[in-house]
Coordinates of C-alpha atoms in Angstrom, one line a residue:
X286 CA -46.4 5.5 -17.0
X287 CA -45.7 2.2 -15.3
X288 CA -42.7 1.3 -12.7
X289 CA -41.1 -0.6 -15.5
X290 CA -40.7 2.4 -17.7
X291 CA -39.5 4.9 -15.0
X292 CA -36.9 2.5 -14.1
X293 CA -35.8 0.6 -17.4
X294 CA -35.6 -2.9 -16.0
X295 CA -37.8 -5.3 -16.0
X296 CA -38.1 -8.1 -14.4
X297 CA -35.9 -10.5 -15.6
X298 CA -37.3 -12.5 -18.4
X299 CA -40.8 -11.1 -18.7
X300 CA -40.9 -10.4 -22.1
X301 CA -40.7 -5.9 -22.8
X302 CA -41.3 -3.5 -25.3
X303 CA -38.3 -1.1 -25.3
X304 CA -39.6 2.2 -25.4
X305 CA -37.5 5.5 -25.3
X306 CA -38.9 6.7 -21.9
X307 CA -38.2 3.0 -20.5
X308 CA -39.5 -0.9 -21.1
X309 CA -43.2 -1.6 -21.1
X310 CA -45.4 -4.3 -21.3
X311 CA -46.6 -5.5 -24.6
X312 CA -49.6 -5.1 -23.7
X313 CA -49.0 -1.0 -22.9
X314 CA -48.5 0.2 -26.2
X315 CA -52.2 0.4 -27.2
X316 CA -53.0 1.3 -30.6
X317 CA -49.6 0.9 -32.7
X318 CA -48.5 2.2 -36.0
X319 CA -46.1 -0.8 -36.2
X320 CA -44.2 1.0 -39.1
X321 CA -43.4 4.8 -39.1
X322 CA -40.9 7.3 -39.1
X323 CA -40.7 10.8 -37.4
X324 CA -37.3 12.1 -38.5
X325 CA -35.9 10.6 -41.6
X326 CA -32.6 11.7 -43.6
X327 CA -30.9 11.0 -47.1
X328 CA -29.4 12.2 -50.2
X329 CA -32.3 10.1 -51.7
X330 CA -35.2 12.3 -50.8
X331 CA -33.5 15.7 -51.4
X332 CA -35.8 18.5 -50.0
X333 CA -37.9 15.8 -48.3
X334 CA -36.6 15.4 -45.3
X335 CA -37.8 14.7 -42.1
X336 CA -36.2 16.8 -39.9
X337 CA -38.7 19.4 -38.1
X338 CA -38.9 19.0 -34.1
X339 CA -42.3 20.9 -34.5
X340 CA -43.7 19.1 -37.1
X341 CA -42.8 15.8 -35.4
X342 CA -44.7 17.0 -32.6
X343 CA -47.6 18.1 -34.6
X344 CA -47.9 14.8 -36.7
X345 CA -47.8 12.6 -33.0
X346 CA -50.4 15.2 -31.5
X347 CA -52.5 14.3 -34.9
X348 CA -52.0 10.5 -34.5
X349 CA -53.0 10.8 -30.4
X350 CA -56.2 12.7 -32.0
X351 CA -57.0 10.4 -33.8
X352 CA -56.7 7.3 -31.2
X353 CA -52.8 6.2 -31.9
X354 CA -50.8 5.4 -29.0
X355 CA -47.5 4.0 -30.3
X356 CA -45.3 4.6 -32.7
X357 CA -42.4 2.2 -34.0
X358 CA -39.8 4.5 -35.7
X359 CA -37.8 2.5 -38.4
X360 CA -35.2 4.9 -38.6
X361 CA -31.7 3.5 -38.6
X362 CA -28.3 4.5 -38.1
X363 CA -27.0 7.8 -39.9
X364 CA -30.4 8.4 -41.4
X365 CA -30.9 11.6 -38.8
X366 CA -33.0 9.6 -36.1
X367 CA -33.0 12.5 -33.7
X368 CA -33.1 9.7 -31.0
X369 CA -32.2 12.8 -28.0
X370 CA -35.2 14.5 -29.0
X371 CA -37.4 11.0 -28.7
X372 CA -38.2 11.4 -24.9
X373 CA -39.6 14.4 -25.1
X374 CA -41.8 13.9 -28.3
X375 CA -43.0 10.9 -26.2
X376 CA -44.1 12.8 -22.8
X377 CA -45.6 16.2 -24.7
X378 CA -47.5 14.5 -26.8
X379 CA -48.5 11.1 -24.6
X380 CA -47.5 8.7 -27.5
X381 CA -45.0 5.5 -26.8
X382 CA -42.1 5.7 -29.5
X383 CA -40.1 2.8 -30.1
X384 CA -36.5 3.5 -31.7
X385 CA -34.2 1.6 -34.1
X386 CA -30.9 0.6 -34.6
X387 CA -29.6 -1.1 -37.7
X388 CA -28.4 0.2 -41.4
X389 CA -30.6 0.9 -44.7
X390 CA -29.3 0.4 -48.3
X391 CA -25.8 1.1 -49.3
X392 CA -26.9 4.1 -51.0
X393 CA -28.1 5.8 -48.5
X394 CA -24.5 6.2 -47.1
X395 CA -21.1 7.3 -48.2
X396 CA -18.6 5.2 -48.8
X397 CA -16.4 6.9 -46.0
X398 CA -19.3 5.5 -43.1
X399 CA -19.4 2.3 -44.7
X400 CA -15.7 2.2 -44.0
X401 CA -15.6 3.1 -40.5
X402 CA -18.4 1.4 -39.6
X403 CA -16.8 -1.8 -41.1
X404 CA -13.8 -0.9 -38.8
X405 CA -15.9 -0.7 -35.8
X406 CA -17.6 -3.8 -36.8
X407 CA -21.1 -3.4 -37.3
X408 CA -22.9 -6.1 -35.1
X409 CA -21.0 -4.4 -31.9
X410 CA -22.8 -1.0 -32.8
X411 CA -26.1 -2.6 -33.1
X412 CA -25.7 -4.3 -29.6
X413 CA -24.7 -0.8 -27.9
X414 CA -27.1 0.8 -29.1
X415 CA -30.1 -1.8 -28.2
X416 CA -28.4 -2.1 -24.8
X417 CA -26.9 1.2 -23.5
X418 CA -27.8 3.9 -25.7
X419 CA -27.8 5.8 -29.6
X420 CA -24.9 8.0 -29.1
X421 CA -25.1 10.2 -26.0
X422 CA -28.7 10.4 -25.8
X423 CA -29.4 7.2 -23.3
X424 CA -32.2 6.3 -25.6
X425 CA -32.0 2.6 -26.1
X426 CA -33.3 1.1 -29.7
X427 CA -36.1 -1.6 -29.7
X428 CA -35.5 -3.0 -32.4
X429 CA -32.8 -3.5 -35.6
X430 CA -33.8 -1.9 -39.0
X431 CA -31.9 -3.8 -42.2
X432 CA -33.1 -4.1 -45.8
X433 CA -33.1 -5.6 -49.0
X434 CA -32.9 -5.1 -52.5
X435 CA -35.0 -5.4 -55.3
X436 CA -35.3 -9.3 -56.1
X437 CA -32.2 -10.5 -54.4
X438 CA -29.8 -9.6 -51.6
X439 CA -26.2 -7.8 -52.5
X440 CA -23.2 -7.9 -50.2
X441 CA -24.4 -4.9 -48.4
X442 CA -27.4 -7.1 -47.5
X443 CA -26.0 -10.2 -46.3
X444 CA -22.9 -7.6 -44.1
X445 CA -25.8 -5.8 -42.4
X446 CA -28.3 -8.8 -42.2
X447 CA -25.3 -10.9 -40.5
X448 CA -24.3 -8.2 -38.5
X449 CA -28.4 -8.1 -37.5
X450 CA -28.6 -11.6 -36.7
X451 CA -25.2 -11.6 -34.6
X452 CA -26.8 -8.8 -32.2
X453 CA -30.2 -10.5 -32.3
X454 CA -28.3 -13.8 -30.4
X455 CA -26.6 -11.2 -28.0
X456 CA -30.1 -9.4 -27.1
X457 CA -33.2 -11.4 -28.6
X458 CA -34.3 -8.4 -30.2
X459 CA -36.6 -8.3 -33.8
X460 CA -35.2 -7.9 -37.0
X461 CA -37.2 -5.3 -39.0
X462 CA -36.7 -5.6 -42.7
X463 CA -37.3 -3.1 -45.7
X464 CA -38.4 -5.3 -48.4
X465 CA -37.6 -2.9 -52.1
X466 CA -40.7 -2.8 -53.3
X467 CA -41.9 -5.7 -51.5
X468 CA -39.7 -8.1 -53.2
X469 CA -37.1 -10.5 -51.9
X470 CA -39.2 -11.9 -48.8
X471 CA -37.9 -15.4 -49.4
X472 CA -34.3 -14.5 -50.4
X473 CA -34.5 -13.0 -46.9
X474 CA -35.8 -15.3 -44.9
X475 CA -33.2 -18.2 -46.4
X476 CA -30.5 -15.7 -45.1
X477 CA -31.1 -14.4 -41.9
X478 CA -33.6 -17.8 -40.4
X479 CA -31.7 -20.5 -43.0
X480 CA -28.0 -19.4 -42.8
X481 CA -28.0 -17.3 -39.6
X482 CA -30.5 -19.3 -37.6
X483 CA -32.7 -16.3 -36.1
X484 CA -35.8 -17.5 -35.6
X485 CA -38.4 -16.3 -37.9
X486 CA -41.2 -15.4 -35.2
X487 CA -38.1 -12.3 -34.3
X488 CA -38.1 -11.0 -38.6
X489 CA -40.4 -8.8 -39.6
X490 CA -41.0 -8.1 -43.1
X491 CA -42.0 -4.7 -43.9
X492 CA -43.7 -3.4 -47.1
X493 CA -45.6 -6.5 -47.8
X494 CA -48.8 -4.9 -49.4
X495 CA -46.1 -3.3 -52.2
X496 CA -46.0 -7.1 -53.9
X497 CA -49.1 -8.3 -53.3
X498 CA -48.3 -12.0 -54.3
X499 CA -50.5 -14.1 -52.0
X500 CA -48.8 -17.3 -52.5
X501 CA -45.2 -15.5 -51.2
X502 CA -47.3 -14.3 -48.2
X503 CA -48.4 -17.3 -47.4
X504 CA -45.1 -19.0 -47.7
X505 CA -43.4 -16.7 -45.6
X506 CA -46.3 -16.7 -42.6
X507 CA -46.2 -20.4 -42.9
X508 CA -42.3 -20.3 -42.0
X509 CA -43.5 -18.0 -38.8
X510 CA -42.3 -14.6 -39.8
X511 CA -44.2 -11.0 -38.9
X512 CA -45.9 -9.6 -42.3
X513 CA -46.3 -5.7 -41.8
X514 CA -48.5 -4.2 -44.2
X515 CA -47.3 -0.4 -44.4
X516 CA -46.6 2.5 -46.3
X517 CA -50.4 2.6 -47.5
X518 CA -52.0 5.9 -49.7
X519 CA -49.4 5.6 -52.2
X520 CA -50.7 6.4 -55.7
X521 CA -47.6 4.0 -57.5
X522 CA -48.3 1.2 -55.2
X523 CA -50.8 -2.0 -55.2
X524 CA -51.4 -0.7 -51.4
X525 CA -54.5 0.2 -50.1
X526 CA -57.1 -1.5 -52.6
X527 CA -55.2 -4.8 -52.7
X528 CA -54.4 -4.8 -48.6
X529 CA -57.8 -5.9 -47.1
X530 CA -57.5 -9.3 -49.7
X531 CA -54.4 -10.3 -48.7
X532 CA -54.5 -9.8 -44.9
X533 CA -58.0 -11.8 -46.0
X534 CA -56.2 -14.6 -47.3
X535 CA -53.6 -14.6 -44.5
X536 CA -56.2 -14.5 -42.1
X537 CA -58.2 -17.4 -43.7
X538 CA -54.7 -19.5 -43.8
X539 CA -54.6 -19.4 -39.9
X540 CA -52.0 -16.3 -39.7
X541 CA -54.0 -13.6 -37.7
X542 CA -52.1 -13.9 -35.3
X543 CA -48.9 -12.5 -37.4
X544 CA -49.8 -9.5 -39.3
X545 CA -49.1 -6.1 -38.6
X546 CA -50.2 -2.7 -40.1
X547 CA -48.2 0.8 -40.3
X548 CA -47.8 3.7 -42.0
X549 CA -44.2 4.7 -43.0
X550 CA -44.1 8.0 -43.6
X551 CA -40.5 9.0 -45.4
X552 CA -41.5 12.4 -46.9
X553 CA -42.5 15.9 -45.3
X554 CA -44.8 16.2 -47.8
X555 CA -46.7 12.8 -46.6
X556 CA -47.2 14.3 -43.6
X557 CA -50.9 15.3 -42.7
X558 CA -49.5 18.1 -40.7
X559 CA -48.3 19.2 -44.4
X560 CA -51.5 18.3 -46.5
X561 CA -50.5 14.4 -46.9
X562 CA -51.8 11.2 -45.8
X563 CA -49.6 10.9 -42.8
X564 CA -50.4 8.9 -39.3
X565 CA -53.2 9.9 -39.1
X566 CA -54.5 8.3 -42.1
X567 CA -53.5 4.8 -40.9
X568 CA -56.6 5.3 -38.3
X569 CA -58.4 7.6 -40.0
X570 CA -58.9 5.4 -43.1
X571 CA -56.9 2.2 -43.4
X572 CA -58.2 0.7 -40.2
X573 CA -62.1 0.9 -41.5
X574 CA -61.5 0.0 -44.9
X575 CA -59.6 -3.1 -42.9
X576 CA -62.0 -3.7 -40.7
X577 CA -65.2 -3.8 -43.4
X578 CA -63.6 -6.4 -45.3
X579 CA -61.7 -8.7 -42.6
X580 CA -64.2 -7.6 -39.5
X581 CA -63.3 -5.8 -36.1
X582 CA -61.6 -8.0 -34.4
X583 CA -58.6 -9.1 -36.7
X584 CA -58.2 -5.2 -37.4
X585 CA -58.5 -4.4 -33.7
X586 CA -55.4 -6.9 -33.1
X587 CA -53.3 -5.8 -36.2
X588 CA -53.1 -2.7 -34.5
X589 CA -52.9 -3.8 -30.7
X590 CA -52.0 -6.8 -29.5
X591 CA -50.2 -8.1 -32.9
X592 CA -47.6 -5.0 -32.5
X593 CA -46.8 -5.8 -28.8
X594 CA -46.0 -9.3 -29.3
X595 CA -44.0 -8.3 -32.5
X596 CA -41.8 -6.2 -30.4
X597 CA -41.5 -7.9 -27.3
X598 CA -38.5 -9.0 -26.3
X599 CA -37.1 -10.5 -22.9
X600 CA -33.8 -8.6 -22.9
X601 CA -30.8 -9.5 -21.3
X602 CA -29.9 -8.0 -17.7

C-alpha cells in the first residue's frame, strides 16, 4: 500500500484515485472493473439483493483469482452501499474499491427520501460525502453515480444531474452516468457539459454496449466523454457479440484513449460465487473475446490505464 493511501492526502494537485483505504495513483489500480457493484439494494430487484458480507468477499477473492485488482462500485446513496464494510473487503481480499456517491432513478426511492433529501439539498450531500465521509464510516466516495431515463431526461434527472455537476465544481470529481438501456447519451451530455458546463472528459457514460448505435458513440467520444462498456453476459441485451465492433469502431475513430470496460453486477444471482457470470467473467471471457477482435493492447488499457485516468481526480485540500 503506498504513503498516499495510508495517509489520504496527496500531494496537492497530483491528480488521485480515491480509494476507500486512502488516495492512490492512477496508475495503482491495476486491472479495473471500471463498473461493478458489491452491495446493491431496491424495491426493484425484490429477492435479488446484494447484500451478503461473505458473498462480497467471495466474488472479490474470485475477481483477485482471476487477475482483477480494482473495483469501481457504482452504488449510490440509499441503495445499501455498505460503505463501513468497504475497508475491510479491500485489505482481506487485496482488491482496490472505489465508492460512490450520487442518487439512481426516482423509483428506486420513496417519496419521503426524495423529500428530505430535497430539504438538505442534494449537491451539499454529494460534496460531504466525496470529501469527509458516507455517513459515519470515514469512507470517502470517488466518484458521483446519477442516471437517466429511457430516451430523455425527467425532473428527477436534470435535480440530481444539477445537483452532480454543482459538487463536480466544488471537488473535480467524475460524473458516472446510468444510461436506461443505453439510451439518452446525447440528451445527457447537452445537460450536464451544455447547460451545466462540466467538462465532458469528467462524464462517464455507462451501459453503452446496451444501444449499440455507432454513430451516437462516436458523437459522444468526439465531444470527449468516457464510454464504459458494462453489464456484459446478459441474454436481453446486444452486449457481448456486438461489443468488440463498436469499441472497433471507436478505436478506429481515434478514441482508444476513452473507453472503459466493466461488469455491473446488480443481482445475487449474477454472481459467479452463485452460478452467474459475475467479475470474474469480465476477465475470464470479455477481455479475450476483446482482445481477438481489437488486439492486446487497446484491451490491456481499457482495463488499466483507461480506468485510472477515468477516475483520477486532483481533489481539493
Amino acid at each position: 500500500m503506498s504513503a498516499d493511501e495510508q495517509s489520504g492526502h496527496p500531494e496537492q494537485g497530483v491528480q488521485v484515485v480515491r480509494t476507500v483505504l486512502g488516495d492512490v495513483a492512477p496508475g495503482e489500480l491495476g486491472v479495473c472493473d471500471a463498473h461493478d457493484h458489491l452491495f446493491l439494494t431496491s424495491p426493484q430487484l425484490p429477492g435479488q439483493e446484494l447484500d451478503s458480507v461473505e458473498a462480497a468477499a467471495r466474488e472479490l477473492a474470485a475477481f483477485r483469482a482471476a487477475g482483477g485488482q480494482s473495483v469501481v462500485q457504482w452504488t449510490p446513496y440509499g441503495m445499501g452501499r455498505r460503505a463501513v464494510e468497504l475497508p475491510g473487503l479491500a485489505r482481506t481480499s487485496g482488491v482496490r474499491i472505489v465508492a460512490a456517491t450520487g442518487l439512481h432513478q426516482a423509483v428506486h426511492y420513496t417519496p419521503e427520501l426524495l423529500s428530505a433529501l430535497r430539504a438538505e439539498g442534494l449537491d451539499a450531500l454529494f460534496v460531504r460525502e466525496l470529501t469527509q465521509g458516507i455517513g459515519d464510516s470515514g469512507v470517502r466516495a470517488g466518484l458521483i453515480k446519477v442516471a437517466g431515463g429511457f430516451h430523455g431526461l425527467d425532473a428527477h434527472a436534470h435535480w440530481t444531474m444539477t445537483a452532480a455537476a454543482g459538487a463536480h465544481r466544488a471537488t473535480g470529481a467524475p460524473i458516472a452516468v446510468h444510461l436506461e438501456l443505453g439510451t439518452g447519451v446525447l440528451d445527457v451530455l447537452d445537460l450536464l457539459c451544455g447547460e451545466l458546463g462540466v467538462p465532458p472528459g469528467k462524464v462517464i457514460l455507462g451501459h453503452l454496449n446496451r444501444a449499440p448505435d455507432l454513430d451516437v458513440h462516436r458523437e459522444a467520444a468526439a465531444a470527449g466523454a468516457w464510454l464504459a462498456f458494462d453489464g456484459p453476459s446478459r441474454a436481453h441485451h446486444a452486449t457481448d457479440w456486438r461489443m468488440p465492433d463498436a469499441v472497433r469502431a471507436l478505436a478506429e475513430a481515434g478514441h482508444s484513449d476513452q473507453l472503459l470496460l466493466g461488469g455491473d453486477t446488480t443481482t445475487a444471482a449474477a454472481r459467479s460465487v452463485n452460478g452467474g457470470p459475475g467479475m470474474p467473467y469480465l476477465l475470464r471471457r470479455v477481455r479475450p473475446r476483446l482482445a481477438r477482435a481489437v488486439g492486446e493492447e487497446l484491451a490491456d488499457r481499457m482495463v488499466t490505464v483507461n480506468a485510472g485516468r477515468a477516475f483520477a481526480v486532483a481533489w481539493p485540500t
